[in-house]
Coordinates of C-alpha atoms in Angstrom, one line a residue:
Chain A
X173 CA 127.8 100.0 85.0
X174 CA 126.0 101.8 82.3
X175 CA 122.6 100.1 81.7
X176 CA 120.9 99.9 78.4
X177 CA 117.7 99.5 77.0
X178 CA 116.7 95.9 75.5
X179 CA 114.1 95.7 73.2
X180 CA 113.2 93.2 70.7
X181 CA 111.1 93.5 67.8
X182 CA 108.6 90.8 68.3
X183 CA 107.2 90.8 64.7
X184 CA 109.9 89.2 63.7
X185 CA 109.1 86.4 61.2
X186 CA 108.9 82.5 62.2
X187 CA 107.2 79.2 60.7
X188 CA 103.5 78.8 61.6
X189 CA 103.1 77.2 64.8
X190 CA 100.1 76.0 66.9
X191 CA 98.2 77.6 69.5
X192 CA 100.7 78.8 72.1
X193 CA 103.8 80.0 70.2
X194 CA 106.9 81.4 71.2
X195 CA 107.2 84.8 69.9
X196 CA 110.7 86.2 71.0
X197 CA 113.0 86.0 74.1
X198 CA 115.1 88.5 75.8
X199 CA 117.6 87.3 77.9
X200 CA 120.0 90.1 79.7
X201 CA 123.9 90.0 79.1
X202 CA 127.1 91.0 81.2
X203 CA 126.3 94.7 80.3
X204 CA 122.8 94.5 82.4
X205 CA 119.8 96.5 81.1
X206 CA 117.9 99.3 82.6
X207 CA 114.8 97.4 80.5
X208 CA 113.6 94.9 78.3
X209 CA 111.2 95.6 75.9
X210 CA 109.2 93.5 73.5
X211 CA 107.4 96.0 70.4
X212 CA 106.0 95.5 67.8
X213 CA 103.7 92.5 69.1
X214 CA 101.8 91.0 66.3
X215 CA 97.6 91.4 67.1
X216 CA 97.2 88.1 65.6
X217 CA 97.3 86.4 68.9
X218 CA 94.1 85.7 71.9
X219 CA 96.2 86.2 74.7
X220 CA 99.6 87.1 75.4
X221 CA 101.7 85.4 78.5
X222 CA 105.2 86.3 79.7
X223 CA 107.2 83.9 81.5
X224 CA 110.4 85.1 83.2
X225 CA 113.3 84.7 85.5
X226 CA 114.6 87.7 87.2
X227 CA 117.3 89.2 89.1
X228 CA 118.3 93.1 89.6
X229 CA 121.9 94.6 90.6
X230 CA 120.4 96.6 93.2
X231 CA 121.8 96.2 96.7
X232 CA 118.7 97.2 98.8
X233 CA 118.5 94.8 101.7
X234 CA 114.9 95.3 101.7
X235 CA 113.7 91.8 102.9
X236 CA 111.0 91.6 100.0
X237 CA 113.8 92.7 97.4
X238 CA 113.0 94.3 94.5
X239 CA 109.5 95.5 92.9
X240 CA 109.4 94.6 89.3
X241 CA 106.9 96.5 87.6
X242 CA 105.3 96.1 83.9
X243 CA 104.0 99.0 81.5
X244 CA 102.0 98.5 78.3
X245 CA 101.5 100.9 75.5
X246 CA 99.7 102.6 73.6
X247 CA 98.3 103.8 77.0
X248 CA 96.0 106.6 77.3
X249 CA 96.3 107.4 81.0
X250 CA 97.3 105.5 84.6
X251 CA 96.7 102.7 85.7
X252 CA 96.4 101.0 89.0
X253 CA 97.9 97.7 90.2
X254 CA 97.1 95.2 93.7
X255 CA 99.3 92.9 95.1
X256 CA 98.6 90.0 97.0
X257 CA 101.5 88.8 98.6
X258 CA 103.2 86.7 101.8
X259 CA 106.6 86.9 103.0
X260 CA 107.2 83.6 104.8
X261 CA 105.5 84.6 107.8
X262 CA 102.5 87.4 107.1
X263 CA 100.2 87.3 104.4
X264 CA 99.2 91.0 103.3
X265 CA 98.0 93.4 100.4
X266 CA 98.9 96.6 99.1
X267 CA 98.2 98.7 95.8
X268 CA 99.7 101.1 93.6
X269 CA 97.9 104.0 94.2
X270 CA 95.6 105.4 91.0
X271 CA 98.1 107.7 89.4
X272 CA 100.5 105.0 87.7
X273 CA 101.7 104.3 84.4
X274 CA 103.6 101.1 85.4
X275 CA 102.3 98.4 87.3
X276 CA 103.6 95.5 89.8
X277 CA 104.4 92.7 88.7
X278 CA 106.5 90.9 91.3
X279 CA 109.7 91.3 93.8
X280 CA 112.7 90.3 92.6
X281 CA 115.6 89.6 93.8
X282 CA 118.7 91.6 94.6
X283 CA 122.8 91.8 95.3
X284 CA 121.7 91.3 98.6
X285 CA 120.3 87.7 98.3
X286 CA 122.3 84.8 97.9
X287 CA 124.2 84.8 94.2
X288 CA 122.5 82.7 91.8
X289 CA 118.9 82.9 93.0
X290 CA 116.1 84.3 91.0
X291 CA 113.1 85.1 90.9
X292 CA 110.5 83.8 88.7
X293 CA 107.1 85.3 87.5
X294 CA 104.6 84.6 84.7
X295 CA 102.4 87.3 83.7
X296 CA 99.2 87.0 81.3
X297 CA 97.2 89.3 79.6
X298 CA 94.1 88.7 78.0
X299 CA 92.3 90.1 75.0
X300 CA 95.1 92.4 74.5
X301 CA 94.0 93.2 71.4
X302 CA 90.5 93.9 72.0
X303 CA 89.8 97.6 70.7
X304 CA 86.3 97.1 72.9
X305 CA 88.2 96.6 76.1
X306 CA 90.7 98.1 78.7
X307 CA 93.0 95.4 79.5
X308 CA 94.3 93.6 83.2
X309 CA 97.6 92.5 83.7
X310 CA 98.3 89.3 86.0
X311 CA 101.1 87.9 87.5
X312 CA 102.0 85.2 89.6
X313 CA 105.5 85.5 91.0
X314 CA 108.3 85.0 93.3
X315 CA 111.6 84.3 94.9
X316 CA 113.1 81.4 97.6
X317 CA 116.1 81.9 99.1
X318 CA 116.0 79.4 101.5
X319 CA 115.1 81.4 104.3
X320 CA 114.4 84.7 102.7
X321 CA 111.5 84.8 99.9
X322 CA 108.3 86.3 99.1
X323 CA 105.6 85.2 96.6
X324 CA 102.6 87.7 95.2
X325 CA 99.7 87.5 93.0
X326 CA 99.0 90.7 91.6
X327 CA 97.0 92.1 89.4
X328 CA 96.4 95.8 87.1
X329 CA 94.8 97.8 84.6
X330 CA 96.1 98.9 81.6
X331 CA 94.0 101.9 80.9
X332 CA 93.6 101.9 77.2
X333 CA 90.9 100.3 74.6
X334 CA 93.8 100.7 72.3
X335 CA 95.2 96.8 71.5
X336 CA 98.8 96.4 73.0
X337 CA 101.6 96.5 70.5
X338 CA 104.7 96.8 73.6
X339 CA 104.9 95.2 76.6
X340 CA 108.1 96.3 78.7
X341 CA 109.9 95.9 82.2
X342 CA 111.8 97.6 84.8
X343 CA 112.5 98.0 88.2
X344 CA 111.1 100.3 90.4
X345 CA 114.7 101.2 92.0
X346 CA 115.4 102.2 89.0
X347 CA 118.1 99.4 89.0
X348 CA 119.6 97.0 86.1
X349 CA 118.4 94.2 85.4
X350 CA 121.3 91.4 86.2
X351 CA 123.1 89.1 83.6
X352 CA 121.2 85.7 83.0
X353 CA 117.9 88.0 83.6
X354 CA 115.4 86.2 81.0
X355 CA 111.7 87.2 79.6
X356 CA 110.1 85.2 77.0
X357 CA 106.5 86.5 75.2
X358 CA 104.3 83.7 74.1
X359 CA 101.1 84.1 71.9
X360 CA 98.4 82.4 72.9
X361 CA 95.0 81.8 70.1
X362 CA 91.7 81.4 70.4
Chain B
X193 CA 106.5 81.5 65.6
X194 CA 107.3 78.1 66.7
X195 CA 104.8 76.2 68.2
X196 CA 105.5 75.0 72.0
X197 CA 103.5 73.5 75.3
X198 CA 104.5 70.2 74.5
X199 CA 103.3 67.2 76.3
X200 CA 106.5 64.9 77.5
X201 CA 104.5 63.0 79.6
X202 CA 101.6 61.3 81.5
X203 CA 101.2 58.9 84.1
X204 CA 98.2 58.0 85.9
X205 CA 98.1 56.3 89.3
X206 CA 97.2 52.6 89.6
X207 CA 98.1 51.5 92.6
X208 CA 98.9 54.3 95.5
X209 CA 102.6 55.0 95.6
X210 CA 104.8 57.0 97.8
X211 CA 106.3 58.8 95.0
X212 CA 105.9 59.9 91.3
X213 CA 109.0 60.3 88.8
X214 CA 109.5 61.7 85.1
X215 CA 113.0 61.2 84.4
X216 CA 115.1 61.5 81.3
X217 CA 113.8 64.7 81.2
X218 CA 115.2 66.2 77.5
X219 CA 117.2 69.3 78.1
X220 CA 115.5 71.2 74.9
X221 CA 112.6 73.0 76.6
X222 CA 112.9 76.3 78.3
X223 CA 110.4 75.7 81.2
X224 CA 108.8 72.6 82.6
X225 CA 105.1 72.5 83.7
X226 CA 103.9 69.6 85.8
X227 CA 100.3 69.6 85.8
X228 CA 98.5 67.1 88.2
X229 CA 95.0 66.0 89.8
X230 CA 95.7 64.8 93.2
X231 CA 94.6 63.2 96.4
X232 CA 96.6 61.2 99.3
X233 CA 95.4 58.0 101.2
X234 CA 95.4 59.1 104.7
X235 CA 92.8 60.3 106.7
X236 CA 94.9 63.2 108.0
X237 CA 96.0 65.9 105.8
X238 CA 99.7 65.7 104.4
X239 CA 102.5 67.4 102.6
X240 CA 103.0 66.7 99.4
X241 CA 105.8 67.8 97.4
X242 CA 108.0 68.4 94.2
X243 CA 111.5 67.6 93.7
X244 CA 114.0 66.9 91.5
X245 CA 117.3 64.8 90.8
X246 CA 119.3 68.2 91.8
X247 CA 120.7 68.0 95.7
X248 CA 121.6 71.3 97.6
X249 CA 118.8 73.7 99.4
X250 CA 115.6 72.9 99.0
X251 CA 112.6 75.7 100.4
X252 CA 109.5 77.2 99.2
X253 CA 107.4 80.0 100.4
X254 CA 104.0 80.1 100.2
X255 CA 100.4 81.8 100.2
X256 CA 97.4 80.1 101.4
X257 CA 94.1 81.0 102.3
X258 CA 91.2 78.9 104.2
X259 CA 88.2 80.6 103.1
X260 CA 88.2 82.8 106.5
X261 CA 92.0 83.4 106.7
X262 CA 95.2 83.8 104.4
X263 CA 98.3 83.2 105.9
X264 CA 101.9 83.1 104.6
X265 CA 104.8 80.5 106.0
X266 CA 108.0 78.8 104.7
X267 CA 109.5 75.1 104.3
X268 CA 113.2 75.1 104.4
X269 CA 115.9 72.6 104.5
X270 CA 114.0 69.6 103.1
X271 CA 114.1 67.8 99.7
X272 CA 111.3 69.9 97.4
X273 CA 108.7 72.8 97.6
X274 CA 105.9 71.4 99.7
X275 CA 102.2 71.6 99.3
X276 CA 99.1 71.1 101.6
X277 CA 97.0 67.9 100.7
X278 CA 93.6 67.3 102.5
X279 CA 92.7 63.9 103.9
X280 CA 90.6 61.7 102.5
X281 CA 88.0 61.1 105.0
X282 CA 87.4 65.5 104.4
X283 CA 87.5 65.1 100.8
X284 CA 86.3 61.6 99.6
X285 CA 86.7 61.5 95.7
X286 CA 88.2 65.1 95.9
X287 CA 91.0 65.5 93.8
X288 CA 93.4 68.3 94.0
X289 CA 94.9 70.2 91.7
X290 CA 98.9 70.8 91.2
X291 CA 100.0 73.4 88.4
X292 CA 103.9 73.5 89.0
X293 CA 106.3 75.6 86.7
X294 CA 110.0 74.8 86.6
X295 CA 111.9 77.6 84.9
X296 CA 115.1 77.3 83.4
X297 CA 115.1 74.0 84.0
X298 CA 118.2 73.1 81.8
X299 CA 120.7 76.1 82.7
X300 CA 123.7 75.6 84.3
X301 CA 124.2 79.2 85.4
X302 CA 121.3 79.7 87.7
X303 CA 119.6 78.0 91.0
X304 CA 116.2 76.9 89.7
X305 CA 112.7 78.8 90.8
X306 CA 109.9 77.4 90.6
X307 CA 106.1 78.3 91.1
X308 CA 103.3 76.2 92.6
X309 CA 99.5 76.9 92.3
X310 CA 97.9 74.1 94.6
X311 CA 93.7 73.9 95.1
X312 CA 91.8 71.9 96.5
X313 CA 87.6 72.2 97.8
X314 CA 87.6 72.1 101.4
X315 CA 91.0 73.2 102.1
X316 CA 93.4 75.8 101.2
X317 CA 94.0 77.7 98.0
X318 CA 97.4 77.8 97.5
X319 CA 100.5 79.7 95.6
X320 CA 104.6 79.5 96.4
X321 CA 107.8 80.0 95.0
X322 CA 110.1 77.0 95.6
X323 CA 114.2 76.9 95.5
X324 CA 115.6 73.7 93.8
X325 CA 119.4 75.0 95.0
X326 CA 122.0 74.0 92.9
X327 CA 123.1 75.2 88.9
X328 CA 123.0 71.8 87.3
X329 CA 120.2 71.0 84.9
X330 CA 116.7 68.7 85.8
X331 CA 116.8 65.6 84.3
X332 CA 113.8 64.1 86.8
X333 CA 110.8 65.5 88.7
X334 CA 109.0 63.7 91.2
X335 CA 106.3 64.1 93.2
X336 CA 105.8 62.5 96.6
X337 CA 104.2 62.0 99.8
X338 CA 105.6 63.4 103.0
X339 CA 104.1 60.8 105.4
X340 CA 100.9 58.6 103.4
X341 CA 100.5 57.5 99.8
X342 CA 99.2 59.4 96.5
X343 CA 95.7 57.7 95.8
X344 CA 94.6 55.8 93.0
X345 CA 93.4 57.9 90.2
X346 CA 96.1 60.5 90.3
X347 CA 97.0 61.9 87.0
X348 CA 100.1 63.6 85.9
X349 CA 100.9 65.6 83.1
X350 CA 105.0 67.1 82.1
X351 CA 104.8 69.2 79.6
X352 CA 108.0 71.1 77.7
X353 CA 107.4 75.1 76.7
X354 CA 110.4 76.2 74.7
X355 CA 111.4 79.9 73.9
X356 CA 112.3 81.6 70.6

């Protein structure tokens, strides 16, 4: 399967909303995608949350599945992510290391976990458009497959005073993202 | 861009109850979020937990820590994802609180995830991912009581978030 890149331009026009809006959705068809990108993100916004269902074609059998990491740009150099996460039976931490341009976000799961479960995540970011600060991703996220899972809070910097116009995804395999795969970017103002 | 995080819902406790339900849940939202301030009746800390109208496998994993520990463990096999309420006599006039997120709650393609922030002074502070096992769509979500009563006071809040 050839995998493709997904992006979305996110500017893209809409009626005037409230104060969390629903800026634009990606959602991942029979072809897969090797990414999913949202650009062009309006700097109108506070705060900037992504809510998501995941699932990737890989077939590791690693028992935490697969690492889903998140990049911003402009970026002016790495970054550096934690992870805070349990496994069903030990709760544990690890980090990205300081040379990084993408961060964690959260596992995912695989071809190896029972069909039809995904994972789930939702990631904020605030003050992404602040020109006066570098900027920290969070995430809260997950997969239960009865009997298998792992949940994680993590957390990384997105070295750049630069506001974020593009937020995108991948897999740290390297893998495509599986059919039914889904990311929606809200705006959130203050 | 269209506005969304809209409230569905409320009910506040008046007389403890075993259980909690919104039903009739519309189909037009993307995710669900049920937001809730919580305590139990019994003296003895409980399970509490969230389900929904869907049958098949139920389990959640979670991520809890004491204020001297974390620790990491799993429900499977029962009827929701489960949660860690203190008891009362520990926490008198302590109220919980319950942030669940119910993803693609209306697709009938995919076993539903969901994600449950639980705190509460005195006891744990708490995060899991839950299985709701089956592909139909949630038209209900509940919230009960594994073994006592939710207390008086309770507040509960479904709210609908709908993507472009």
């Amino acid at each position: 399967m050839i995998g493709s890149l997904i992006g979305i331009i996110a500017s893209s026009g809409g009626a005037v909303g409230g104060d969390y809006e629903s800026i634009a959705t990606v959602t991942v068809g029979s072809g897969g995608a090797s990414s999913v990108v949202f650009s062009s993100i309006p700097s109108t916004y506070k705060h900037l949350q992504i809510r998501y269902i995941s699932r990737t074609a890989s077939t590791n059998a690693n028992p935490e599945g697969d690492l889903l990491l998140v990049y911003g740009d402009p970026h002016a150099g790495n970054g550096y992510s934690h992870l805070l996460y349990g496994t069903g039976s030990t709760a544990a931490a690890t980090n990205s290391g300081a040379s990084s341009y993408s961060q964690y976000a959260s596992y995912t799961t695989t071809a190896s976990q029972t069909s039809s479960v995904f994972a789930a995540g939702i990631l904020d970011v605030l003050d992404y458009s602040n020109t006066n600060k570098l900027k920290t991703w969070r995430t809260l996220g997950g997969w239960d497959a009865n009997g298998s899972g792992f949940i994680s809070l993590s957390s990384g910097i997105h070295n750049d005073t630069n506001a974020i116009t593009s937020i995108g995804f991948g897999m740290n395999s390297g893998a495509n993202f599986a059919q039914y795969s889904s990311f929606a970017l809200y705006g959130i103002k203050g | 861009m269209p506005s969304t995080y809209t409230p569905i819902a409320t009910t506040t406790v008046g007389t403890a109850t075993p259980n909690i339900t919104f039903s009739s849940i519309p189909s037009t939202y993307t995710d669900l979020i049920l937001i809730g301030n919580i305590a139990q009746t019994s003296a003895t800390a409980y399970q509490g937990y969230v389900y929904t109208n869907l049958g098949g496998t139920n389990s959640n994993t979670y991520l809890k820590g004491n204020g001297s520990a974390a620790a990491s463990g799993r429900y499977t096999g029962g009827v929701g994802s489960y949660f860690a309420i203190d008891g009362v006599t520990n926490s008198a006039s302590t109220f919980g609180t319950l942030i669940c997120h119910i993803m693609n709650y209306a697709n009938t393609t995919t076993y539903k995830t969901n994600l449950i922030r639980y705190s509460e002074a005195g006891k744990d502070v708490e995060a899991s991912v839950g299985l709701f096992g089956s592909t139909s769509a949630i038209t209900s979500v509940s919230v009960g009581m594994q073994v006592s009563n939710i207390a008086v006071g309770s507040t509960f809040t479904l709210y609908g978030v709908k993507s472009a």
